[in-house]
PDB file of C-alpha atoms in Angstrom:
ATOM      1  CA  UNK A   1     -10.807   9.296  -9.105  1.00  0.00           C
ATOM      2  CA  UNK A   2      -8.577   6.255  -9.085  1.00  0.00           C
ATOM      3  CA  UNK A   3      -4.888   6.872  -8.812  1.00  0.00           C
ATOM      4  CA  UNK A   4      -2.219   8.265  -6.601  1.00  0.00           C
ATOM      5  CA  UNK A   5      -2.309  11.863  -5.482  1.00  0.00           C
ATOM      6  CA  UNK A   6       0.170  14.034  -3.648  1.00  0.00           C
ATOM      7  CA  UNK A   7      -0.458  17.229  -1.776  1.00  0.00           C
ATOM      8  CA  UNK A   8       0.530  19.957  -1.795  1.00  0.00           C
ATOM      9  CA  UNK A   9       1.951  20.339  -5.332  1.00  0.00           C
ATOM     10  CA  UNK A  10       4.151  23.227  -4.241  1.00  0.00           C
ATOM     11  CA  UNK A  11       5.395  24.201  -0.811  1.00  0.00           C
ATOM     12  CA  UNK A  12       7.744  26.863   0.488  1.00  0.00           C
ATOM     13  CA  UNK A  13       8.827  26.523   4.090  1.00  0.00           C
ATOM     14  CA  UNK A  14      11.434  28.005   6.380  1.00  0.00           C
ATOM     15  CA  UNK A  15      14.466  26.266   7.761  1.00  0.00           C
ATOM     16  CA  UNK A  16      13.675  24.466  10.995  1.00  0.00           C
ATOM     17  CA  UNK A  17       9.965  24.077  10.404  1.00  0.00           C
ATOM     18  CA  UNK A  18       8.201  20.754  10.307  1.00  0.00           C
ATOM     19  CA  UNK A  19       6.406  19.975   7.069  1.00  0.00           C
ATOM     20  CA  UNK A  20       4.337  16.977   6.009  1.00  0.00           C
ATOM     21  CA  UNK A  21       3.843  15.828   2.449  1.00  0.00           C
ATOM     22  CA  UNK A  22       0.743  13.745   1.829  1.00  0.00           C
ATOM     23  CA  UNK A  23       0.289  10.757  -0.452  1.00  0.00           C
ATOM     24  CA  UNK A  24      -2.932   8.865  -1.099  1.00  0.00           C
ATOM     25  CA  UNK A  25      -3.594   5.909  -3.402  1.00  0.00           C
ATOM     26  CA  UNK A  26      -6.908   4.340  -4.298  1.00  0.00           C
ATOM     27  CA  UNK A  27      -5.758   0.896  -5.492  1.00  0.00           C
ATOM     28  CA  UNK A  28      -4.934  -0.682  -2.099  1.00  0.00           C
ATOM     29  CA  UNK A  29      -1.410  -1.473  -3.307  1.00  0.00           C
ATOM     30  CA  UNK A  30       0.700  -2.970  -0.527  1.00  0.00           C
ATOM     31  CA  UNK A  31       3.950  -1.240  -1.443  1.00  0.00           C
ATOM     32  CA  UNK A  32       4.400   2.516  -1.259  1.00  0.00           C
ATOM     33  CA  UNK A  33       7.521   4.619  -1.689  1.00  0.00           C
ATOM     34  CA  UNK A  34       8.892   8.103  -1.256  1.00  0.00           C
ATOM     35  CA  UNK A  35      11.618   9.340  -3.596  1.00  0.00           C
ATOM     36  CA  UNK A  36      13.347  12.651  -3.965  1.00  0.00           C
ATOM     37  CA  UNK A  37      14.626  13.853  -7.324  1.00  0.00           C
ATOM     38  CA  UNK A  38      17.516  16.269  -7.627  1.00  0.00           C
ATOM     39  CA  UNK A  39      19.642  17.337 -10.571  1.00  0.00           C
ATOM     40  CA  UNK A  40      22.666  15.099 -10.789  1.00  0.00           C
ATOM     41  CA  UNK A  41      21.229  12.448  -8.467  1.00  0.00           C
ATOM     42  CA  UNK A  42      18.160  11.129 -10.188  1.00  0.00           C
ATOM     43  CA  UNK A  43      15.474   9.485  -8.089  1.00  0.00           C
ATOM     44  CA  UNK A  44      16.654   8.431  -4.645  1.00  0.00           C
ATOM     45  CA  UNK A  45      14.592   6.305  -2.305  1.00  0.00           C
ATOM     46  CA  UNK A  46      13.866   7.900   1.066  1.00  0.00           C
ATOM     47  CA  UNK A  47      11.526   5.365   2.711  1.00  0.00           C
ATOM     48  CA  UNK A  48       9.267   2.566   1.610  1.00  0.00           C
ATOM     49  CA  UNK A  49       6.501   0.517   3.094  1.00  0.00           C
ATOM     50  CA  UNK A  50       5.542  -3.076   2.342  1.00  0.00           C
ATOM     51  CA  UNK A  51       2.172  -2.835   4.108  1.00  0.00           C
ATOM     52  CA  UNK A  52       0.327  -0.872   6.754  1.00  0.00           C
ATOM     53  CA  UNK A  53       2.516  -0.449   9.861  1.00  0.00           C
ATOM     54  CA  UNK A  54       5.608  -1.781   8.031  1.00  0.00           C
ATOM     55  CA  UNK A  55       8.161   0.785   6.904  1.00  0.00           C
ATOM     56  CA  UNK A  56      11.854   0.670   6.095  1.00  0.00           C
ATOM     57  CA  UNK A  57      14.636   3.065   5.260  1.00  0.00           C
ATOM     58  CA  UNK A  58      15.820   3.687   1.741  1.00  0.00           C
ATOM     59  CA  UNK A  59      19.001   5.296   0.503  1.00  0.00           C
ATOM     60  CA  UNK A  60      18.552   8.788   2.035  1.00  0.00           C
ATOM     61  CA  UNK A  61      16.301   8.569   5.149  1.00  0.00           C
ATOM     62  CA  UNK A  62      18.022  11.067   7.455  1.00  0.00           C
ATOM     63  CA  UNK A  63      15.799  13.979   8.452  1.00  0.00           C
ATOM     64  CA  UNK A  64      12.601  12.257   7.339  1.00  0.00           C
ATOM     65  CA  UNK A  65       9.891  10.332   9.151  1.00  0.00           C
ATOM     66  CA  UNK A  66       7.097   8.221   7.651  1.00  0.00           C
ATOM     67  CA  UNK A  67       4.042   6.451   8.932  1.00  0.00           C
ATOM     68  CA  UNK A  68       1.564   4.050   7.387  1.00  0.00           C
ATOM     69  CA  UNK A  69      -1.431   3.564   9.642  1.00  0.00           C
ATOM     70  CA  UNK A  70      -3.723   2.928   6.651  1.00  0.00           C
ATOM     71  CA  UNK A  71      -2.901   1.122   3.421  1.00  0.00           C
ATOM     72  CA  UNK A  72      -3.959   4.052   1.251  1.00  0.00           C
ATOM     73  CA  UNK A  73      -1.960   6.813   2.963  1.00  0.00           C
ATOM     74  CA  UNK A  74       1.791   7.266   3.302  1.00  0.00           C
ATOM     75  CA  UNK A  75       2.711  10.711   4.635  1.00  0.00           C
ATOM     76  CA  UNK A  76       6.306  11.944   4.689  1.00  0.00           C
ATOM     77  CA  UNK A  77       7.366  14.373   7.415  1.00  0.00           C
ATOM     78  CA  UNK A  78      10.437  16.554   7.469  1.00  0.00           C
ATOM     79  CA  UNK A  79      10.964  17.036  11.186  1.00  0.00           C
ATOM     80  CA  UNK A  80      13.131  20.159  10.928  1.00  0.00           C
ATOM     81  CA  UNK A  81      13.504  21.258   7.335  1.00  0.00           C
ATOM     82  CA  UNK A  82      16.932  22.144   5.981  1.00  0.00           C
ATOM     83  CA  UNK A  83      17.888  23.823   2.696  1.00  0.00           C
ATOM     84  CA  UNK A  84      19.417  20.550   1.507  1.00  0.00           C
ATOM     85  CA  UNK A  85      15.903  19.079   1.548  1.00  0.00           C
ATOM     86  CA  UNK A  86      14.822  21.444  -1.212  1.00  0.00           C
ATOM     87  CA  UNK A  87      13.802  18.977  -3.902  1.00  0.00           C
ATOM     88  CA  UNK A  88      10.975  17.427  -5.867  1.00  0.00           C
ATOM     89  CA  UNK A  89       9.372  14.602  -3.909  1.00  0.00           C
ATOM     90  CA  UNK A  90       7.561  11.731  -5.576  1.00  0.00           C
ATOM     91  CA  UNK A  91       5.315   9.206  -3.952  1.00  0.00           C
ATOM     92  CA  UNK A  92       4.678   5.873  -5.674  1.00  0.00           C
ATOM     93  CA  UNK A  93       2.718   2.698  -5.130  1.00  0.00           C
ATOM     94  CA  UNK A  94       3.355  -0.687  -6.620  1.00  0.00           C
ATOM     95  CA  UNK A  95       1.099  -3.368  -8.051  1.00  0.00           C
ATOM     96  CA  UNK A  96       2.313  -6.731  -6.706  1.00  0.00           C
ATOM     97  CA  UNK A  97       0.833  -8.606  -9.652  1.00  0.00           C
ATOM     98  CA  UNK A  98       2.440  -6.630 -12.468  1.00  0.00           C
ATOM     99  CA  UNK A  99       5.323  -5.125 -10.431  1.00  0.00           C
ATOM    100  CA  UNK A 100       4.558  -1.824 -12.125  1.00  0.00           C
ATOM    101  CA  UNK A 101       5.039   1.325 -10.035  1.00  0.00           C
ATOM    102  CA  UNK A 102       2.638   4.270 -10.275  1.00  0.00           C
ATOM    103  CA  UNK A 103       3.925   7.717  -9.399  1.00  0.00           C
ATOM    104  CA  UNK A 104       2.159  10.792  -8.145  1.00  0.00           C
ATOM    105  CA  UNK A 105       2.598  14.138  -9.831  1.00  0.00           C
ATOM    106  CA  UNK A 106       5.239  15.251  -7.354  1.00  0.00           C
ATOM    107  CA  UNK A 107       5.600  17.935  -4.677  1.00  0.00           C
ATOM    108  CA  UNK A 108       8.093  20.695  -5.283  1.00  0.00           C
ATOM    109  CA  UNK A 109       9.438  21.710  -1.863  1.00  0.00           C
ATOM    110  CA  UNK A 110      11.588  24.779  -1.329  1.00  0.00           C
ATOM    111  CA  UNK A 111      13.232  25.370   2.036  1.00  0.00           C
ATOM    112  CA  UNK A 112      14.362  28.961   2.535  1.00  0.00           C
TER     113      UNK A 112
ATOM    114  CA  UNK B   1      29.741  -0.382  -4.288  1.00  0.00           C
ATOM    115  CA  UNK B   2      26.421  -0.716  -6.064  1.00  0.00           C
ATOM    116  CA  UNK B   3      25.952   1.469  -9.111  1.00  0.00           C
ATOM    117  CA  UNK B   4      23.445   1.982 -11.917  1.00  0.00           C
ATOM    118  CA  UNK B   5      24.625   3.948 -14.927  1.00  0.00           C
ATOM    119  CA  UNK B   6      22.704   5.107 -17.944  1.00  0.00           C
ATOM    120  CA  UNK B   7      25.013   5.622 -20.872  1.00  0.00           C
ATOM    121  CA  UNK B   8      24.653   9.324 -21.354  1.00  0.00           C
ATOM    122  CA  UNK B   9      22.818  12.258 -19.904  1.00  0.00           C
ATOM    123  CA  UNK B  10      21.481  13.293 -23.297  1.00  0.00           C
ATOM    124  CA  UNK B  11      20.848  11.652 -26.638  1.00  0.00           C
ATOM    125  CA  UNK B  12      19.828  13.530 -29.779  1.00  0.00           C
ATOM    126  CA  UNK B  13      18.509  11.722 -32.854  1.00  0.00           C
ATOM    127  CA  UNK B  14      16.588  12.468 -36.017  1.00  0.00           C
ATOM    128  CA  UNK B  15      12.948  11.540 -36.429  1.00  0.00           C
ATOM    129  CA  UNK B  16      12.497   8.081 -37.896  1.00  0.00           C
ATOM    130  CA  UNK B  17      15.771   6.706 -36.527  1.00  0.00           C
ATOM    131  CA  UNK B  18      16.115   4.132 -33.772  1.00  0.00           C
ATOM    132  CA  UNK B  19      17.065   5.449 -30.353  1.00  0.00           C
ATOM    133  CA  UNK B  20      19.144   3.096 -28.200  1.00  0.00           C
ATOM    134  CA  UNK B  21      19.586   3.789 -24.499  1.00  0.00           C
ATOM    135  CA  UNK B  22      21.872   1.792 -22.232  1.00  0.00           C
ATOM    136  CA  UNK B  23      21.590   0.875 -18.582  1.00  0.00           C
ATOM    137  CA  UNK B  24      24.556  -0.788 -16.860  1.00  0.00           C
ATOM    138  CA  UNK B  25      24.706  -1.947 -13.270  1.00  0.00           C
ATOM    139  CA  UNK B  26      27.288  -3.338 -10.883  1.00  0.00           C
ATOM    140  CA  UNK B  27      26.987  -5.341  -7.678  1.00  0.00           C
ATOM    141  CA  UNK B  28      23.252  -5.859  -8.001  1.00  0.00           C
ATOM    142  CA  UNK B  29      21.287  -9.025  -8.616  1.00  0.00           C
ATOM    143  CA  UNK B  30      17.999  -7.768  -9.998  1.00  0.00           C
ATOM    144  CA  UNK B  31      14.944  -9.952 -10.267  1.00  0.00           C
ATOM    145  CA  UNK B  32      13.525  -7.515 -12.809  1.00  0.00           C
ATOM    146  CA  UNK B  33      14.582  -4.454 -14.716  1.00  0.00           C
ATOM    147  CA  UNK B  34      12.085  -1.758 -15.599  1.00  0.00           C
ATOM    148  CA  UNK B  35      12.058   1.270 -17.880  1.00  0.00           C
ATOM    149  CA  UNK B  36      10.103   4.445 -17.196  1.00  0.00           C
ATOM    150  CA  UNK B  37       9.434   7.628 -19.117  1.00  0.00           C
ATOM    151  CA  UNK B  38       9.380  11.008 -17.393  1.00  0.00           C
ATOM    152  CA  UNK B  39       8.142  14.227 -18.950  1.00  0.00           C
ATOM    153  CA  UNK B  40       9.086  17.629 -17.469  1.00  0.00           C
ATOM    154  CA  UNK B  41       7.104  18.418 -14.333  1.00  0.00           C
ATOM    155  CA  UNK B  42       5.524  14.966 -14.192  1.00  0.00           C
ATOM    156  CA  UNK B  43       6.107  11.726 -12.366  1.00  0.00           C
ATOM    157  CA  UNK B  44       7.696   8.737 -14.117  1.00  0.00           C
ATOM    158  CA  UNK B  45       5.399   6.481 -16.115  1.00  0.00           C
ATOM    159  CA  UNK B  46       5.992   2.741 -16.468  1.00  0.00           C
ATOM    160  CA  UNK B  47       6.890   1.450 -19.937  1.00  0.00           C
ATOM    161  CA  UNK B  48       8.276  -2.082 -19.797  1.00  0.00           C
ATOM    162  CA  UNK B  49       9.457  -4.748 -17.374  1.00  0.00           C
ATOM    163  CA  UNK B  50      11.830  -7.587 -18.198  1.00  0.00           C
ATOM    164  CA  UNK B  51      12.614 -10.506 -15.911  1.00  0.00           C
ATOM    165  CA  UNK B  52      16.057 -11.902 -15.159  1.00  0.00           C
ATOM    166  CA  UNK B  53      15.330 -15.042 -17.192  1.00  0.00           C
ATOM    167  CA  UNK B  54      14.088 -13.106 -20.242  1.00  0.00           C
ATOM    168  CA  UNK B  55      16.358 -11.876 -23.015  1.00  0.00           C
ATOM    169  CA  UNK B  56      14.024  -9.548 -24.863  1.00  0.00           C
ATOM    170  CA  UNK B  57      10.636  -7.853 -24.477  1.00  0.00           C
ATOM    171  CA  UNK B  58       8.677  -5.822 -27.005  1.00  0.00           C
ATOM    172  CA  UNK B  59       5.769  -3.419 -26.847  1.00  0.00           C
ATOM    173  CA  UNK B  60       4.756  -1.609 -30.017  1.00  0.00           C
ATOM    174  CA  UNK B  61       7.818   0.473 -31.038  1.00  0.00           C
ATOM    175  CA  UNK B  62       9.694  -0.315 -27.826  1.00  0.00           C
ATOM    176  CA  UNK B  63      12.146  -3.143 -27.276  1.00  0.00           C
ATOM    177  CA  UNK B  64      14.137  -4.001 -24.175  1.00  0.00           C
ATOM    178  CA  UNK B  65      16.955  -6.499 -23.855  1.00  0.00           C
ATOM    179  CA  UNK B  66      18.463  -7.777 -20.626  1.00  0.00           C
ATOM    180  CA  UNK B  67      21.866  -9.453 -20.330  1.00  0.00           C
ATOM    181  CA  UNK B  68      22.533 -10.519 -16.739  1.00  0.00           C
ATOM    182  CA  UNK B  69      26.032 -11.700 -17.688  1.00  0.00           C
ATOM    183  CA  UNK B  70      27.025  -8.296 -19.022  1.00  0.00           C
ATOM    184  CA  UNK B  71      24.813  -6.629 -16.376  1.00  0.00           C
ATOM    185  CA  UNK B  72      23.266  -4.476 -19.045  1.00  0.00           C
ATOM    186  CA  UNK B  73      19.905  -3.553 -20.497  1.00  0.00           C
ATOM    187  CA  UNK B  74      19.337  -1.874 -23.840  1.00  0.00           C
ATOM    188  CA  UNK B  75      16.166   0.108 -24.535  1.00  0.00           C
ATOM    189  CA  UNK B  76      15.262   0.756 -28.167  1.00  0.00           C
ATOM    190  CA  UNK B  77      12.634   3.065 -29.656  1.00  0.00           C
ATOM    191  CA  UNK B  78      12.189   2.358 -33.346  1.00  0.00           C
ATOM    192  CA  UNK B  79      10.819   4.875 -35.858  1.00  0.00           C
ATOM    193  CA  UNK B  80      11.285   7.599 -33.269  1.00  0.00           C
ATOM    194  CA  UNK B  81       9.025  10.642 -33.212  1.00  0.00           C
ATOM    195  CA  UNK B  82       9.374  14.091 -31.634  1.00  0.00           C
ATOM    196  CA  UNK B  83       6.675  13.002 -29.155  1.00  0.00           C
ATOM    197  CA  UNK B  84       9.141  10.403 -27.836  1.00  0.00           C
ATOM    198  CA  UNK B  85      11.306  13.224 -26.467  1.00  0.00           C
ATOM    199  CA  UNK B  86      11.501  12.746 -22.695  1.00  0.00           C
ATOM    200  CA  UNK B  87      13.761  11.454 -19.950  1.00  0.00           C
ATOM    201  CA  UNK B  88      13.998   7.669 -19.797  1.00  0.00           C
ATOM    202  CA  UNK B  89      14.858   5.956 -16.533  1.00  0.00           C
ATOM    203  CA  UNK B  90      15.928   2.410 -15.900  1.00  0.00           C
ATOM    204  CA  UNK B  91      15.124   0.865 -12.552  1.00  0.00           C
ATOM    205  CA  UNK B  92      16.409  -2.268 -10.869  1.00  0.00           C
ATOM    206  CA  UNK B  93      14.003  -4.386  -8.909  1.00  0.00           C
ATOM    207  CA  UNK B  94      16.189  -6.325  -6.522  1.00  0.00           C
ATOM    208  CA  UNK B  95      15.331  -9.886  -5.641  1.00  0.00           C
ATOM    209  CA  UNK B  96      16.198 -13.490  -6.290  1.00  0.00           C
ATOM    210  CA  UNK B  97      14.692 -16.467  -7.988  1.00  0.00           C
ATOM    211  CA  UNK B  98      12.213 -14.298  -9.827  1.00  0.00           C
ATOM    212  CA  UNK B  99      10.860 -12.819  -6.600  1.00  0.00           C
ATOM    213  CA  UNK B 100      11.082  -9.089  -6.032  1.00  0.00           C
ATOM    214  CA  UNK B 101      12.215  -7.575  -2.754  1.00  0.00           C
ATOM    215  CA  UNK B 102       9.819  -4.745  -3.477  1.00  0.00           C
ATOM    216  CA  UNK B 103      11.831  -1.578  -3.873  1.00  0.00           C
ATOM    217  CA  UNK B 104      13.085   0.009  -7.082  1.00  0.00           C
ATOM    218  CA  UNK B 105      16.491   1.629  -7.505  1.00  0.00           C
ATOM    219  CA  UNK B 106      16.730   4.106 -10.389  1.00  0.00           C
ATOM    220  CA  UNK B 107      19.449   5.242 -12.732  1.00  0.00           C
ATOM    221  CA  UNK B 108      19.909   8.951 -13.330  1.00  0.00           C
ATOM    222  CA  UNK B 109      18.100   8.904 -16.643  1.00  0.00           C
ATOM    223  CA  UNK B 110      18.858   9.787 -20.245  1.00  0.00           C
ATOM    224  CA  UNK B 111      17.259  12.838 -21.844  1.00  0.00           C
ATOM    225  CA  UNK B 112      16.176  11.860 -25.335  1.00  0.00           C
ATOM    226  CA  UNK B 113      15.460  14.561 -27.906  1.00  0.00           C
ATOM    227  CA  UNK B 114      14.024  13.541 -31.275  1.00  0.00           C
ATOM    228  CA  UNK B 115      14.458  16.251 -33.896  1.00  0.00           C
ATOM    229  CA  UNK B 116      11.931  16.618 -36.747  1.00  0.00           C
TER     230      UNK B 116
END
Protein backbone atom coordinates (compact mmCIF):
# COMPACT_ATOMS: atom_id res chain seq x y z
CA UNK A 1 0.00 0.00 0.00
CA UNK A 2 1.19 3.49 -0.79
CA UNK A 3 1.80 5.76 2.13
CA UNK A 4 3.88 6.25 5.19
CA UNK A 5 3.91 3.67 7.95
CA UNK A 6 5.39 3.66 11.41
CA UNK A 7 6.18 0.71 13.60
CA UNK A 8 5.53 -0.21 16.28
CA UNK A 9 2.27 1.63 17.06
CA UNK A 10 2.80 1.19 20.79
CA UNK A 11 5.95 0.52 22.75
CA UNK A 12 6.77 0.27 26.44
CA UNK A 13 10.43 0.23 27.34
CA UNK A 14 12.56 0.59 30.44
CA UNK A 15 14.78 3.49 31.31
CA UNK A 16 18.25 3.06 29.85
CA UNK A 17 17.28 0.73 27.05
CA UNK A 18 17.87 1.47 23.41
CA UNK A 19 14.77 1.55 21.25
CA UNK A 20 14.31 2.15 17.53
CA UNK A 21 11.19 3.52 15.91
CA UNK A 22 10.75 2.67 12.25
CA UNK A 23 9.36 4.81 9.45
CA UNK A 24 8.83 3.76 5.85
CA UNK A 25 7.38 5.74 2.93
CA UNK A 26 6.51 4.50 -0.52
CA UNK A 27 6.51 7.79 -2.47
CA UNK A 28 10.29 8.37 -2.68
CA UNK A 29 9.86 11.81 -1.10
CA UNK A 30 13.22 13.47 -0.48
CA UNK A 31 12.32 15.09 2.83
CA UNK A 32 11.50 13.09 5.94
CA UNK A 33 10.94 14.24 9.50
CA UNK A 34 10.56 13.02 13.04
CA UNK A 35 8.37 14.96 15.47
CA UNK A 36 7.33 14.33 19.02
CA UNK A 37 3.99 15.52 20.34
CA UNK A 38 3.43 16.28 24.00
CA UNK A 39 0.63 18.06 25.83
CA UNK A 40 1.48 21.72 26.14
CA UNK A 41 4.23 21.59 23.50
CA UNK A 42 2.53 20.62 20.29
CA UNK A 43 4.61 19.03 17.56
CA UNK A 44 8.34 19.54 17.98
CA UNK A 45 10.87 18.63 15.33
CA UNK A 46 13.52 16.15 16.45
CA UNK A 47 15.47 15.48 13.23
CA UNK A 48 14.89 15.83 9.53
CA UNK A 49 16.49 14.59 6.37
CA UNK A 50 16.65 16.29 2.98
CA UNK A 51 17.79 13.13 1.16
CA UNK A 52 19.48 9.81 1.72
CA UNK A 53 22.62 10.27 3.86
CA UNK A 54 21.70 13.90 4.68
CA UNK A 55 20.26 14.55 8.13
CA UNK A 56 20.05 17.59 10.38
CA UNK A 57 18.97 18.44 13.88
CA UNK A 58 15.62 19.95 14.69
CA UNK A 59 14.44 21.69 17.83
CA UNK A 60 14.85 18.79 20.32
CA UNK A 61 17.55 16.36 19.05
CA UNK A 62 19.28 15.44 22.32
CA UNK A 63 19.09 11.74 23.15
CA UNK A 64 18.07 10.74 19.63
CA UNK A 65 19.95 9.38 16.63
CA UNK A 66 18.73 9.03 13.04
CA UNK A 67 20.01 7.48 9.88
CA UNK A 68 18.87 7.55 6.27
CA UNK A 69 20.73 4.98 4.22
CA UNK A 70 17.75 4.54 1.87
CA UNK A 71 15.30 7.18 0.67
CA UNK A 72 12.27 5.25 1.88
CA UNK A 73 13.40 4.55 5.46
CA UNK A 74 14.12 6.95 8.31
CA UNK A 75 14.55 5.15 11.64
CA UNK A 76 14.76 7.05 14.92
CA UNK A 77 16.81 5.57 17.76
CA UNK A 78 16.68 6.50 21.41
CA UNK A 79 20.14 5.52 22.57
CA UNK A 80 19.32 5.30 26.29
CA UNK A 81 15.66 5.95 26.91
CA UNK A 82 14.60 8.34 29.65
CA UNK A 83 11.15 8.98 31.13
CA UNK A 84 11.16 12.44 29.56
CA UNK A 85 11.11 10.72 26.16
CA UNK A 86 7.68 9.29 26.86
CA UNK A 87 5.68 10.81 24.03
CA UNK A 88 3.85 10.23 20.77
CA UNK A 89 6.28 10.19 17.86
CA UNK A 90 5.25 11.08 14.33
CA UNK A 91 7.19 10.48 11.18
CA UNK A 92 6.40 12.54 8.07
CA UNK A 93 7.54 12.86 4.49
CA UNK A 94 7.17 15.82 2.21
CA UNK A 95 6.24 16.19 -1.44
CA UNK A 96 8.64 18.74 -2.97
CA UNK A 97 6.16 19.64 -5.70
CA UNK A 98 3.16 20.45 -3.52
CA UNK A 99 5.08 21.07 -0.26
CA UNK A 100 2.43 18.99 1.48
CA UNK A 101 3.59 16.83 4.39
CA UNK A 102 2.20 13.34 4.97
CA UNK A 103 2.24 11.94 8.49
CA UNK A 104 2.32 8.40 9.76
CA UNK A 105 -0.17 7.18 12.33
CA UNK A 106 2.24 7.74 15.20
CA UNK A 107 4.08 5.60 17.76
CA UNK A 108 3.08 5.95 21.38
CA UNK A 109 6.23 5.33 23.44
CA UNK A 110 6.17 4.90 27.20
CA UNK A 111 9.43 4.78 29.13
CA UNK A 112 9.05 3.29 32.60
CA UNK B 1 13.01 34.47 20.09
CA UNK B 2 10.95 32.73 17.44
CA UNK B 3 7.38 31.94 18.38
CA UNK B 4 4.21 30.59 16.77
CA UNK B 5 0.97 31.14 18.63
CA UNK B 6 -2.49 29.89 17.86
CA UNK B 7 -5.09 32.14 19.40
CA UNK B 8 -6.64 29.76 21.86
CA UNK B 9 -6.35 26.20 23.00
CA UNK B 10 -10.05 25.57 22.48
CA UNK B 11 -12.85 27.07 20.43
CA UNK B 12 -16.50 26.08 20.77
CA UNK B 13 -19.10 27.10 18.18
CA UNK B 14 -22.58 26.14 17.08
CA UNK B 15 -23.22 24.13 13.94
CA UNK B 16 -23.70 26.32 10.90
CA UNK B 17 -21.55 29.18 12.20
CA UNK B 18 -18.17 30.20 10.85
CA UNK B 19 -15.16 29.11 12.88
CA UNK B 20 -12.16 31.45 12.76
CA UNK B 21 -8.78 30.29 14.02
CA UNK B 22 -5.74 32.53 14.32
CA UNK B 23 -2.06 31.82 13.90
CA UNK B 24 0.46 34.53 14.83
CA UNK B 25 4.22 34.30 14.51
CA UNK B 26 7.24 36.36 15.47
CA UNK B 27 10.80 36.43 14.18
CA UNK B 28 10.11 34.07 11.30
CA UNK B 29 10.14 34.72 7.58
CA UNK B 30 8.02 31.93 6.17
CA UNK B 31 7.95 31.07 2.51
CA UNK B 32 4.65 29.28 3.07
CA UNK B 33 2.12 28.76 5.81
CA UNK B 34 0.17 25.53 6.06
CA UNK B 35 -2.85 24.33 8.01
CA UNK B 36 -3.37 20.76 9.17
CA UNK B 37 -6.18 18.89 10.85
CA UNK B 38 -5.51 16.29 13.54
CA UNK B 39 -8.06 13.87 14.92
CA UNK B 40 -7.48 12.08 18.26
CA UNK B 41 -5.01 9.22 17.92
CA UNK B 42 -4.13 10.11 14.34
CA UNK B 43 -1.40 11.98 12.54
CA UNK B 44 -1.99 15.48 11.15
CA UNK B 45 -3.58 15.73 7.71
CA UNK B 46 -2.78 18.54 5.28
CA UNK B 47 -5.58 21.00 4.49
CA UNK B 48 -4.25 24.12 2.79
CA UNK B 49 -1.04 25.91 1.89
CA UNK B 50 -0.69 29.63 1.24
CA UNK B 51 2.42 31.32 -0.13
CA UNK B 52 4.01 34.50 1.19
CA UNK B 53 2.86 36.46 -1.87
CA UNK B 54 -0.75 35.25 -1.62
CA UNK B 55 -3.41 36.98 0.44
CA UNK B 56 -6.15 34.38 0.41
CA UNK B 57 -6.74 30.73 -0.51
CA UNK B 58 -9.99 28.78 -0.60
CA UNK B 59 -10.92 25.13 -0.71
CA UNK B 60 -14.58 24.20 -0.43
CA UNK B 61 -15.71 25.49 3.01
CA UNK B 62 -12.17 26.43 4.05
CA UNK B 63 -10.51 29.80 3.64
CA UNK B 64 -7.04 30.89 4.69
CA UNK B 65 -5.64 34.40 4.73
CA UNK B 66 -2.00 35.36 5.17
CA UNK B 67 -0.77 38.81 6.20
CA UNK B 68 3.03 38.91 6.29
CA UNK B 69 2.96 42.49 7.60
CA UNK B 70 0.87 41.54 10.62
CA UNK B 71 2.60 38.13 10.72
CA UNK B 72 -0.76 36.45 10.98
CA UNK B 73 -2.87 33.82 9.27
CA UNK B 74 -6.59 33.35 9.73
CA UNK B 75 -8.26 30.00 9.03
CA UNK B 76 -12.02 29.99 8.47
CA UNK B 77 -14.45 27.08 8.28
CA UNK B 78 -17.81 28.25 7.00
CA UNK B 79 -21.10 26.44 7.66
CA UNK B 80 -19.35 24.38 10.31
CA UNK B 81 -20.47 20.84 11.09
CA UNK B 82 -19.89 18.55 14.08
CA UNK B 83 -17.61 16.49 11.80
CA UNK B 84 -15.28 19.51 11.65
CA UNK B 85 -14.47 19.00 15.34
CA UNK B 86 -10.73 18.34 15.58
CA UNK B 87 -7.44 20.00 16.44
CA UNK B 88 -6.20 22.43 13.80
CA UNK B 89 -2.50 23.16 13.50
CA UNK B 90 -0.74 25.93 11.65
CA UNK B 91 2.76 25.30 10.38
CA UNK B 92 5.42 27.66 9.11
CA UNK B 93 7.53 26.60 6.19
CA UNK B 94 10.65 28.70 6.48
CA UNK B 95 12.37 29.98 3.38
CA UNK B 96 12.89 33.00 1.20
CA UNK B 97 11.91 34.18 -2.22
CA UNK B 98 9.20 31.56 -2.46
CA UNK B 99 11.66 28.73 -1.86
CA UNK B 100 11.18 26.46 1.13
CA UNK B 101 14.02 25.43 3.40
CA UNK B 102 12.20 22.15 3.84
CA UNK B 103 11.22 21.83 7.47
CA UNK B 104 7.90 22.72 9.08
CA UNK B 105 7.52 24.38 12.47
CA UNK B 106 4.12 23.89 14.11
CA UNK B 107 1.96 25.89 16.46
CA UNK B 108 0.41 24.15 19.44
CA UNK B 109 -2.97 23.80 17.81
CA UNK B 110 -6.53 24.87 18.52
CA UNK B 111 -9.14 22.30 19.54
CA UNK B 112 -12.33 23.11 17.67
CA UNK B 113 -15.63 21.68 18.89
CA UNK B 114 -18.74 22.22 16.77
CA UNK B 115 -21.93 21.65 18.75
CA UNK B 116 -25.10 20.39 17.01
